[in-house]
CSV table of C-alpha atoms in Angstrom, one decimal:
chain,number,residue,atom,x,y,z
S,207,UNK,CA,-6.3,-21.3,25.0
S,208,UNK,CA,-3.3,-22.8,23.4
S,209,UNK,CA,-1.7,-20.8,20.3
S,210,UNK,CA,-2.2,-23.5,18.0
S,211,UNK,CA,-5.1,-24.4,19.3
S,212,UNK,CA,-6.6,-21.0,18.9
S,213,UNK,CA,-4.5,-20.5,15.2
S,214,UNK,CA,-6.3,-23.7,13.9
S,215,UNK,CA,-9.6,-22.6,15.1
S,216,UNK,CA,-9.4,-19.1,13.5
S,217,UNK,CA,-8.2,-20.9,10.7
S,218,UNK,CA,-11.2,-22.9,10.0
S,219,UNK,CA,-13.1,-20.1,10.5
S,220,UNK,CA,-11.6,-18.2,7.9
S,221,UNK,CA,-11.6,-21.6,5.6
S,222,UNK,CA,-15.4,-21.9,5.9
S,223,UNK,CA,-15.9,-18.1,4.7
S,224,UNK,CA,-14.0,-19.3,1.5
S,225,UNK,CA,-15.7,-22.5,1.3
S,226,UNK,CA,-18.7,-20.2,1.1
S,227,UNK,CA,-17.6,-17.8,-1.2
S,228,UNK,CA,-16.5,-21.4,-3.2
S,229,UNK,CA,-19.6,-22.8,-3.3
S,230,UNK,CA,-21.1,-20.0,-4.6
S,231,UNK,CA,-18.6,-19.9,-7.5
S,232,UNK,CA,-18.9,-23.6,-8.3
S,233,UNK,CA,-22.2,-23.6,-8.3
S,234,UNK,CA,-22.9,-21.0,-11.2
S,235,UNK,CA,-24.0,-21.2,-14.6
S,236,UNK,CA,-20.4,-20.0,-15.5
S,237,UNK,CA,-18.1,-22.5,-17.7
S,238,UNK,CA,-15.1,-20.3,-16.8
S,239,UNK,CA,-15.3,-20.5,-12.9
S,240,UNK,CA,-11.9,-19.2,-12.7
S,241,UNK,CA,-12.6,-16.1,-13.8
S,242,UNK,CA,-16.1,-16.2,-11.9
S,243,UNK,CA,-13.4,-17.1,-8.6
S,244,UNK,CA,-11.4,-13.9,-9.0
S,245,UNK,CA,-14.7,-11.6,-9.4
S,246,UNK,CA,-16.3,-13.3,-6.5
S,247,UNK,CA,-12.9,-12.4,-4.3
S,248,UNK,CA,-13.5,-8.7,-5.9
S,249,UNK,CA,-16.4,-8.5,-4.9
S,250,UNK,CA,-15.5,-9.9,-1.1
S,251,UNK,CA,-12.6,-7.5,-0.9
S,252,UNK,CA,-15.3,-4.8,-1.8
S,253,UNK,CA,-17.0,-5.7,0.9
S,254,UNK,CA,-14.4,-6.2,3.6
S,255,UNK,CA,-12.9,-2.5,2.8
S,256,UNK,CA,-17.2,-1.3,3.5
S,257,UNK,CA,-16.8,-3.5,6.9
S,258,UNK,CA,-13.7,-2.0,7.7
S,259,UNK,CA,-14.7,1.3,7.3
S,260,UNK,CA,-18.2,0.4,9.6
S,261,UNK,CA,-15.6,-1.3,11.9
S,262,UNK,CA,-13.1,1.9,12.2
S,263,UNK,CA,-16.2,4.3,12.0
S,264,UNK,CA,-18.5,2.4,15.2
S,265,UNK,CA,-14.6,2.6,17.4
S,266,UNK,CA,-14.4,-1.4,17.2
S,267,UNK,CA,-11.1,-1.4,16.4
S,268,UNK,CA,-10.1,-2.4,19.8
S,269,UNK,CA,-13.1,-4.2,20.5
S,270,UNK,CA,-10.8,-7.3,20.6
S,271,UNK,CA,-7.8,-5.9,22.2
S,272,UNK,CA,-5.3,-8.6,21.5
S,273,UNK,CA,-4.5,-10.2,17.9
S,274,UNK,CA,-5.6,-13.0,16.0
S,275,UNK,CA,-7.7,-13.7,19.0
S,276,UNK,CA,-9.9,-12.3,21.2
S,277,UNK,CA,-8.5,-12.5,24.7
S,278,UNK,CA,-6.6,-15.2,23.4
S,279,UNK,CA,-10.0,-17.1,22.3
S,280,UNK,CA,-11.1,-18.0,18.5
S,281,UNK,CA,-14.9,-16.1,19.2
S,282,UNK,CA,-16.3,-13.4,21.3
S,283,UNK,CA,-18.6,-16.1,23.3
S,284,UNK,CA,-15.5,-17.9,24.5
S,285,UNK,CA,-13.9,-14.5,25.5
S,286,UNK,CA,-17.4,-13.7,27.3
S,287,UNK,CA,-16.0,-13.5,30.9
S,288,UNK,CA,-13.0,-11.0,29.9
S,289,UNK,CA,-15.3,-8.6,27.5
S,290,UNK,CA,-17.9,-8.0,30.4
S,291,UNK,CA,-15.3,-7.0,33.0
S,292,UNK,CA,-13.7,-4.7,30.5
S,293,UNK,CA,-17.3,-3.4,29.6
S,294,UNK,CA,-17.9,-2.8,33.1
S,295,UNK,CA,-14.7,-0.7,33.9
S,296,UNK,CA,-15.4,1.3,30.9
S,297,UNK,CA,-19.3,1.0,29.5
S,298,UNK,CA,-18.5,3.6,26.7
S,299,UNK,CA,-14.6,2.0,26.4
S,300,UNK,CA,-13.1,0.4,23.3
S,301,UNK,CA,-14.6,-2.9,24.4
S,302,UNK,CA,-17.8,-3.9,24.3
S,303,UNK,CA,-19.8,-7.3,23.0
S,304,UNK,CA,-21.1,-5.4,19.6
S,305,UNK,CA,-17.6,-4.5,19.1
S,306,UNK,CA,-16.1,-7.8,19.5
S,307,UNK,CA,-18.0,-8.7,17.3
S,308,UNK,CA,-17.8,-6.3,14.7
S,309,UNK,CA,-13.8,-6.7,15.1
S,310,UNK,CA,-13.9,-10.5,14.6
S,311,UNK,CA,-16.5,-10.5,11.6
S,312,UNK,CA,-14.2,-8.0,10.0
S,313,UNK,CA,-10.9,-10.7,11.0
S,314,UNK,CA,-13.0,-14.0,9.7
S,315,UNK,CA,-14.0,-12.1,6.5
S,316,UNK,CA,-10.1,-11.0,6.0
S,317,UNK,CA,-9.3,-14.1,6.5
S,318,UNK,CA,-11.8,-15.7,3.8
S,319,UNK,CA,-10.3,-13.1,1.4
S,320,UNK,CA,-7.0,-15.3,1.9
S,321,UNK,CA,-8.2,-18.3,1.5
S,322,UNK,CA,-10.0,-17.5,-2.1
S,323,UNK,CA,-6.6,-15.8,-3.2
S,324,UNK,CA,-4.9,-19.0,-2.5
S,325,UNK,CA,-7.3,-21.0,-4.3
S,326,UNK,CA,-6.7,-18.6,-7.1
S,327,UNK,CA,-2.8,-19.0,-7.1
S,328,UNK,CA,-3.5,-22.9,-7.3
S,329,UNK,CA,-5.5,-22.7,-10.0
S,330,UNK,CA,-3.5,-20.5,-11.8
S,331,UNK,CA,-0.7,-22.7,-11.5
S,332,UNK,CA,-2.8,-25.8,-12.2
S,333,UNK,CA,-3.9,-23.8,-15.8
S,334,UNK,CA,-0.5,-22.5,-16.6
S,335,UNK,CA,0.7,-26.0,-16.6
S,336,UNK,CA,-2.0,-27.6,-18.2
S,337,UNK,CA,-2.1,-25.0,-20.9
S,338,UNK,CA,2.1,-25.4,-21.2
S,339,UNK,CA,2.5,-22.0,-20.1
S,340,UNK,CA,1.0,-20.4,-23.3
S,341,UNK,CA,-1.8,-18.5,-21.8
S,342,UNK,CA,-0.6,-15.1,-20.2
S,343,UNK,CA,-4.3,-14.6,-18.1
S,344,UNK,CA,-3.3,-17.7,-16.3
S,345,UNK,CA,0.7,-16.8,-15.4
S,346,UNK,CA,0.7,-17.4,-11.9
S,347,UNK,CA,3.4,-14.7,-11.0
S,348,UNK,CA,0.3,-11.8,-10.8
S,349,UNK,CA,-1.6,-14.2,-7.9
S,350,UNK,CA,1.5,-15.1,-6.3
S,351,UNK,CA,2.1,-11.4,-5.7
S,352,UNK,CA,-1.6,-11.3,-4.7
S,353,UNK,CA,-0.7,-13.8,-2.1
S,354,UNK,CA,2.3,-11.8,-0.8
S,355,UNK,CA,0.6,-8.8,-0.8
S,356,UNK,CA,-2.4,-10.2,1.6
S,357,UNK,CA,0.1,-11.7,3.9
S,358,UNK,CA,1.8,-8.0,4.2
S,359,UNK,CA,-1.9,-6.5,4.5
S,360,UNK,CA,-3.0,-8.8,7.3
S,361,UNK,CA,0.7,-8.3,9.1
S,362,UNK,CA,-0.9,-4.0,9.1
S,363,UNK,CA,-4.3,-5.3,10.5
S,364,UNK,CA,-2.5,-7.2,13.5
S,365,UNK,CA,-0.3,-3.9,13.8
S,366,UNK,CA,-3.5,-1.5,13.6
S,367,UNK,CA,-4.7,-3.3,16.9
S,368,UNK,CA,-1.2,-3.7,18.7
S,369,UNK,CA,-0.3,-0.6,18.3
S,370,UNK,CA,-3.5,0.8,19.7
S,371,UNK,CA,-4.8,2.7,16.2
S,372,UNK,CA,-2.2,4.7,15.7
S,373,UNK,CA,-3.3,6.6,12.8
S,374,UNK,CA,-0.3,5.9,9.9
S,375,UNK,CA,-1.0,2.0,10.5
S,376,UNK,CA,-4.8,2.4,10.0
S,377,UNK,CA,-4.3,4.3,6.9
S,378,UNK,CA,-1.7,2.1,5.2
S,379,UNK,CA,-4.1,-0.9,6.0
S,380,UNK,CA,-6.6,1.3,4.3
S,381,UNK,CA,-4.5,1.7,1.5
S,382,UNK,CA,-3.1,-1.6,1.1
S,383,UNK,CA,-6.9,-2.8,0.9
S,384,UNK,CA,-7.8,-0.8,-1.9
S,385,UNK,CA,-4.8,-1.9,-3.7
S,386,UNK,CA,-5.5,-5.4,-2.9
S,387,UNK,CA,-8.8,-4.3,-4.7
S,388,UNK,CA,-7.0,-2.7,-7.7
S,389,UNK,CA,-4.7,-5.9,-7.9
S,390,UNK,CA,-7.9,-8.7,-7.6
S,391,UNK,CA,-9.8,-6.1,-10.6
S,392,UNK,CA,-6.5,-6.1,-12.7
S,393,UNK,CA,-7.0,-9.8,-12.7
S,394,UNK,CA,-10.3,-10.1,-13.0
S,395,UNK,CA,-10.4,-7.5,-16.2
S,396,UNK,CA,-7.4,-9.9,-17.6
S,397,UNK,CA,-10.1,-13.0,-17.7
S,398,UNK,CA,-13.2,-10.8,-18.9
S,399,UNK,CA,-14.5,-10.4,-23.1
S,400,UNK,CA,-14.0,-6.9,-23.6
S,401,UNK,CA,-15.2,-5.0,-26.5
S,402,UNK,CA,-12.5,-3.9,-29.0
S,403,UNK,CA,-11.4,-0.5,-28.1
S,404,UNK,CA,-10.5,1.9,-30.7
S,405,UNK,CA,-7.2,2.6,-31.0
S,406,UNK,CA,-7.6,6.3,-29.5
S,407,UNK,CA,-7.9,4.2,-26.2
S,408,UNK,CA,-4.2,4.6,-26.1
S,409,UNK,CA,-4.0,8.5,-25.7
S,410,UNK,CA,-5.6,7.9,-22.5
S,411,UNK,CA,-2.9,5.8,-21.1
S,412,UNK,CA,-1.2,8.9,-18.9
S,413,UNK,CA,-4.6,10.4,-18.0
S,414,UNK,CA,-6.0,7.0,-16.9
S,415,UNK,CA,-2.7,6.5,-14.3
S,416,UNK,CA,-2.7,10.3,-12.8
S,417,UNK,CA,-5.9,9.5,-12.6
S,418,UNK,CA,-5.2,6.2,-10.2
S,419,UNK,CA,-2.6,8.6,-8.6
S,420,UNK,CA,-4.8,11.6,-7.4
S,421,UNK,CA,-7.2,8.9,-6.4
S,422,UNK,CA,-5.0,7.2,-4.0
S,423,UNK,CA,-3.6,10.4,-2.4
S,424,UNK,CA,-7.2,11.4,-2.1
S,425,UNK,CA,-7.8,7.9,-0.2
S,426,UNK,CA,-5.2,8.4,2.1
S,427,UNK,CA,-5.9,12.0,2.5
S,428,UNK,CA,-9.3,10.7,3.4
S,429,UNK,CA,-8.0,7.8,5.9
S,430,UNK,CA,-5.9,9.9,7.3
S,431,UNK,CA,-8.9,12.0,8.1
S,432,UNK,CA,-11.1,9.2,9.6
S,433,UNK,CA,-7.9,8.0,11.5
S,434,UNK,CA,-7.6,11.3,13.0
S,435,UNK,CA,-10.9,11.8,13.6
S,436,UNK,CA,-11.6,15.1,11.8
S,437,UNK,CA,-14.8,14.3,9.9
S,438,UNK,CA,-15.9,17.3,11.7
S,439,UNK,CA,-13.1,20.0,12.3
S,440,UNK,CA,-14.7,22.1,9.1
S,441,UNK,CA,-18.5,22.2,10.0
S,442,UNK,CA,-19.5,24.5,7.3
S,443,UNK,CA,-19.9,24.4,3.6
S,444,UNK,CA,-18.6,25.8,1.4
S,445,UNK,CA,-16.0,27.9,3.7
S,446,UNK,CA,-14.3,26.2,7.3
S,447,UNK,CA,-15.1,27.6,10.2
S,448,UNK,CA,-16.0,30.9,7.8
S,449,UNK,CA,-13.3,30.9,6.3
S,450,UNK,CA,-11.2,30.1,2.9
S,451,UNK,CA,-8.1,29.9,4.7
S,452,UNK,CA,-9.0,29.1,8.6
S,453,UNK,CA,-6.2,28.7,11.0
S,454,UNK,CA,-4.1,25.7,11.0
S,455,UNK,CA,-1.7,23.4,12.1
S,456,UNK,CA,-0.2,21.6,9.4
S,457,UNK,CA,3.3,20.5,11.6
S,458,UNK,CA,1.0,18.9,14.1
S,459,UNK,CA,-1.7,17.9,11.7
S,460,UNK,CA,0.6,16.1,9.4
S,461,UNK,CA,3.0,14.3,11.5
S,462,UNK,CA,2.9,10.8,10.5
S,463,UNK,CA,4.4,9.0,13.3
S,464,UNK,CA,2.7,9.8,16.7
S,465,UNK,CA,-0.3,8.2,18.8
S,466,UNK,CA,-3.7,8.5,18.1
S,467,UNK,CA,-5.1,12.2,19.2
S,468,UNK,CA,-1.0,12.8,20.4
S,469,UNK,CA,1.8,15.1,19.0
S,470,UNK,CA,4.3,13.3,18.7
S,471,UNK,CA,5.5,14.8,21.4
S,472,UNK,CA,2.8,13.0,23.4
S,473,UNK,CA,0.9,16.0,24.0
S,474,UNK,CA,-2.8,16.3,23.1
S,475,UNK,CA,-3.4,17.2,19.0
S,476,UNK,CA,-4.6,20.8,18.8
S,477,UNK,CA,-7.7,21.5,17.0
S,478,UNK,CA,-5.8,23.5,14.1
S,479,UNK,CA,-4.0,20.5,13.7
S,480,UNK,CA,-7.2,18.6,12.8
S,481,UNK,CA,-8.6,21.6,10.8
S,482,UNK,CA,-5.2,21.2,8.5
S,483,UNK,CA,-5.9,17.6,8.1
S,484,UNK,CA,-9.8,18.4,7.0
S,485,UNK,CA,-9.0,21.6,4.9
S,486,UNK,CA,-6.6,19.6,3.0
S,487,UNK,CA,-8.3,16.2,2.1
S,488,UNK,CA,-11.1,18.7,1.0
S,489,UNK,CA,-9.0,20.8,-0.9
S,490,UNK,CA,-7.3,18.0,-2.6
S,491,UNK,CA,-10.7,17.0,-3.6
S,492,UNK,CA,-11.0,19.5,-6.4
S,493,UNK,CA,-8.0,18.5,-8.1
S,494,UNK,CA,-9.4,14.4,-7.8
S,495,UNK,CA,-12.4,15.9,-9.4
S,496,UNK,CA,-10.9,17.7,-12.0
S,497,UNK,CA,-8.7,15.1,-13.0
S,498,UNK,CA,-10.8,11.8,-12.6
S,499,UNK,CA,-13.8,14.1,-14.4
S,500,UNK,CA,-11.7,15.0,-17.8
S,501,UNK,CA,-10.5,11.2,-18.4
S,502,UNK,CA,-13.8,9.8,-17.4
S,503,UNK,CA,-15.4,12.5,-19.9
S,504,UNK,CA,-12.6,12.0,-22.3
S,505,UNK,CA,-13.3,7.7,-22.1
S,506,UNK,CA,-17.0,8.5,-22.9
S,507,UNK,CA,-16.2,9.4,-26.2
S,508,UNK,CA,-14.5,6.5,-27.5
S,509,UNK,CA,-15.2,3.6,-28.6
S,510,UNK,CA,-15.3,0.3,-26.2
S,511,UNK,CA,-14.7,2.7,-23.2
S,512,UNK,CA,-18.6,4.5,-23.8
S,513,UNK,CA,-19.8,2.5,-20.6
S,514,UNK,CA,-16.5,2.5,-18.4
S,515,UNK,CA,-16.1,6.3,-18.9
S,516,UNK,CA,-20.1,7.1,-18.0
S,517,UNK,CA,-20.2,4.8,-14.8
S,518,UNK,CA,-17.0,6.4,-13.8
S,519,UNK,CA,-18.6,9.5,-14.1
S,520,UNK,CA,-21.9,8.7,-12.5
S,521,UNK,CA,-19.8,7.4,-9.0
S,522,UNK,CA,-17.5,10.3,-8.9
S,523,UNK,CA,-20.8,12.6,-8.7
S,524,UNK,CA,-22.4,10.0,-6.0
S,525,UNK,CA,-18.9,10.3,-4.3
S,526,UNK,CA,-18.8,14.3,-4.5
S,527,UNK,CA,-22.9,14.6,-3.2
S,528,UNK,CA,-21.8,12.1,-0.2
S,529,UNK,CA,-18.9,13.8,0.4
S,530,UNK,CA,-20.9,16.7,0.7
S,531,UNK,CA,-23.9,15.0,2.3
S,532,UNK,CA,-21.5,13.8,5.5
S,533,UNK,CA,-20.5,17.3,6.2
S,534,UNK,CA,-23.9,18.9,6.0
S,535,UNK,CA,-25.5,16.2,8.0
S,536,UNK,CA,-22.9,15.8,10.6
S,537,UNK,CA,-21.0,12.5,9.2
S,538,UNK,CA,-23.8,9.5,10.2
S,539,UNK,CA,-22.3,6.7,10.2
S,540,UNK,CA,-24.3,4.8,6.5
S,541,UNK,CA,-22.8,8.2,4.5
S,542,UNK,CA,-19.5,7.5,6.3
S,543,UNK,CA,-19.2,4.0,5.4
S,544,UNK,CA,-21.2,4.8,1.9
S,545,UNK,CA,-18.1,7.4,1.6
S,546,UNK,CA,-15.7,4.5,1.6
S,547,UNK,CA,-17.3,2.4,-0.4
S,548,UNK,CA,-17.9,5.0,-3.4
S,549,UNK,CA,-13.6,5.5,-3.1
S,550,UNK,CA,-13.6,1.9,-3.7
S,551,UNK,CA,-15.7,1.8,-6.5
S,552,UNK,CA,-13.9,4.6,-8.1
S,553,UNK,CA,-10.6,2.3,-7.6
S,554,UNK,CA,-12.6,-0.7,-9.3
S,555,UNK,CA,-13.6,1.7,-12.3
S,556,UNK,CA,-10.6,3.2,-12.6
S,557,UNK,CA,-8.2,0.1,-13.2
S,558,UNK,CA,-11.0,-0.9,-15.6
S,559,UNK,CA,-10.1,2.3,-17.3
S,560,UNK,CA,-6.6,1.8,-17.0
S,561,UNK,CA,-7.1,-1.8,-18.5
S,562,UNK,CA,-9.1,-0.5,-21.5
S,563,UNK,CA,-6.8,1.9,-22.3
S,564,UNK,CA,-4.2,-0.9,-22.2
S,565,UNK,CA,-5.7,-3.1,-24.7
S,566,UNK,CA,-7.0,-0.3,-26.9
S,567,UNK,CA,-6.2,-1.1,-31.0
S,568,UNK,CA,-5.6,-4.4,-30.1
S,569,UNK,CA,-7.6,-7.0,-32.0
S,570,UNK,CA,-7.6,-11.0,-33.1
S,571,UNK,CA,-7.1,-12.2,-29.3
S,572,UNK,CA,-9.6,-14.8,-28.2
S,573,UNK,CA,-10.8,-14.2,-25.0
S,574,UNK,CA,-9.9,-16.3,-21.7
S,575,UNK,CA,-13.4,-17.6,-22.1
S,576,UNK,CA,-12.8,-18.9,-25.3
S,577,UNK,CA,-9.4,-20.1,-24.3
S,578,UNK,CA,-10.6,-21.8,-21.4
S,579,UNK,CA,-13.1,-24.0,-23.5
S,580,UNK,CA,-9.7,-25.6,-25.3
S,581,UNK,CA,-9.2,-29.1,-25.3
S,582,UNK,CA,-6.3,-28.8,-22.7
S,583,UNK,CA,-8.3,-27.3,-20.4
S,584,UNK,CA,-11.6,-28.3,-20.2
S,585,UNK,CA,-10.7,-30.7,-17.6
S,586,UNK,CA,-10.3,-28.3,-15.9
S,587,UNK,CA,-12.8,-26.3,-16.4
S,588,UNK,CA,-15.3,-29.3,-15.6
């Protein structure tokens, strides 16, 4: 197929995912359907980092070898012919039909996550005008970032499949998915009513960020982990292999640039080496724990961050029992993919706590909803 033959047909695929996703929003009871556009993208991108996980996690990575296509076609139908030969050479290989399609789901969803971010810079820009650039929830420079920041995070997903899963590039689109997530909540807490926080909020400004920061060392602990494929190189609970301190390989282990299952060397990974990268993310678990558990307990106990604090709570005990769960039962695959969707939950609650403790002691500032309603912008808002 011709490039931009096959570039305009992904493209409409990934512009009728956020035609979807539009309708919905447009459709709802919601006067502000800006801010109902940026939770709707949330709760996409929520989705798409679950589906990535399911796609990593079922070894469909490469079920479309080539990128945006698959063998150079827009679907896994036109690309029929190729998928079977490559299914026949290797029946438990990288390619398969279910994994094509898993791949290219995961692509078109990625793609409708684009599409909605655009349509959230536009409007943005079309409110900041309208408004004459009064209103800080609708300053355009936060979504223009957004924008960037997708473009860089698609450039990582083409990479994760041209350069055949190497580990560091699956983990930094990991990453860069769940910050995409932390960014799109930012945005969507900046539209929301909130509660009036009391002014104690503020004290939990620094535990609220190391919180965020232990979080997302524990996420790429945990990618690096799933890249590496070492769900399972510590079988036993509470102890590895009987052991508080088993035998490891932390050069190997925790050499960033190599091949999947390589040293970089390019000999095969020794075991230890995955036994380091397991110890470690579990380790580093108990200080996540600690740390996320004190500010959640300490945001329970003021006012306007009561609920915040207690459903931060409640999902880093579902996180720590599936944590748990996926070693004792022998990582299935719905408490793996359940695993990644708890850390992304946890990133979700966590910006909101960052965001409370932002605005804590503030008071007199009329909500975006309110704002929204104003006679420069309610044609818009129509």
């Amino acid at each position: 197929m011709d490039n931009s033959a096959l570039l305009f047909q992904l493209a409409s695929k990934g512009l009728f995912v956020g035609l979807l996703f539009g309708v919905i929003v447009w459709s709802s009871r919601d006067r502000n359907k800006y801010r109902k556009l940026v939770w709707v993208t949330v709760f996409l991108t929520f989705d798409v980092i679950m589906f990535g996980a399911f796609t990593r996690l079922t070894d469909s990575g490469l079920g479309c070898p080539d990128w945006p296509g698959c063998y150079g076609h827009s679907n896994p139908i036109q690309a029929m012919e190729h998928i079977r030969a490559a299914e026949a050479l290797m029946p438990d290989g990288p390619v398969t039909v279910m994994k094509a399609w898993i791949e290219m789901i995961h692509r078109y969803l990625a793609m409708g996550i684009g599409v909605l971010i655009i349509a959230i810079l536009v409007i943005s820009w079309r409110f900041w005008i309208r408004s004459g650039k009064t209103i800080p929830q609708f300053s355009p420079w936060f979504p223009l970032a957004l924008f960037f920041f997708v473009c860089l995070q698609g450039a990582f997903g083409a990479w994760t499949v041209t350069m055949k899963l190497q580990p560091i590039i699956v983990t930094i689109h990991l990453l860069l998915g769940m910050v995409l997530l932390a960014m799109l909540t930012w945005v969507g807490a900046r539209q929301n009513t909130h509660v009036p926080v009391a002014i104690e909020g503020k004290k939990l400004r620094l535990p609220a960020f190391l919180s965020l920061l232990v979080l997302t060392m524990q996420i790429a602990l945990g990618g690096w982990v799933s890249t590496n494929y070492a769900a399972l190189a510590c079988p036993d609970l509470p102890l590895c292999h009987g052991s508080v301190m088993p035998q490891m390989d932390f050069e190997h282990g925790f050499t960033l640039w190599r091949s999947l299952g390589m040293t970089a060397a390019g000999d095969y990974l020794p075991f230890d080496a995955l036994i380091a990268i397991h110890w470690t993310h579990r380790m580093f678990a108990l200080l996540v724990v600690a740390v996320m558990g004190w500010t959640a307990w300490r945001a329970t106990r003021i006012a306007g961050m009561e609920k915040v604090g207690r459903a931060l709570l409640g999902a880093l005990a579902l996180q720590i029992v599936i944590g748990l769960s996926t070693v004792s039962l022998e990582w299935p695959l719905a408490l793996a993919v359940a695993h990644n969707g708890c850390a992304a939950l946890l990133v979700l609650l966590t910006v909101m706590v960052n965001y409370k403790a932002k605005i804590a002691g503030q008071t007199g500032d009329l909500s975006t909803a309110d704002r929204i309603d104003s006679p420069t912008l309610a044609a818009s808002n129509d």
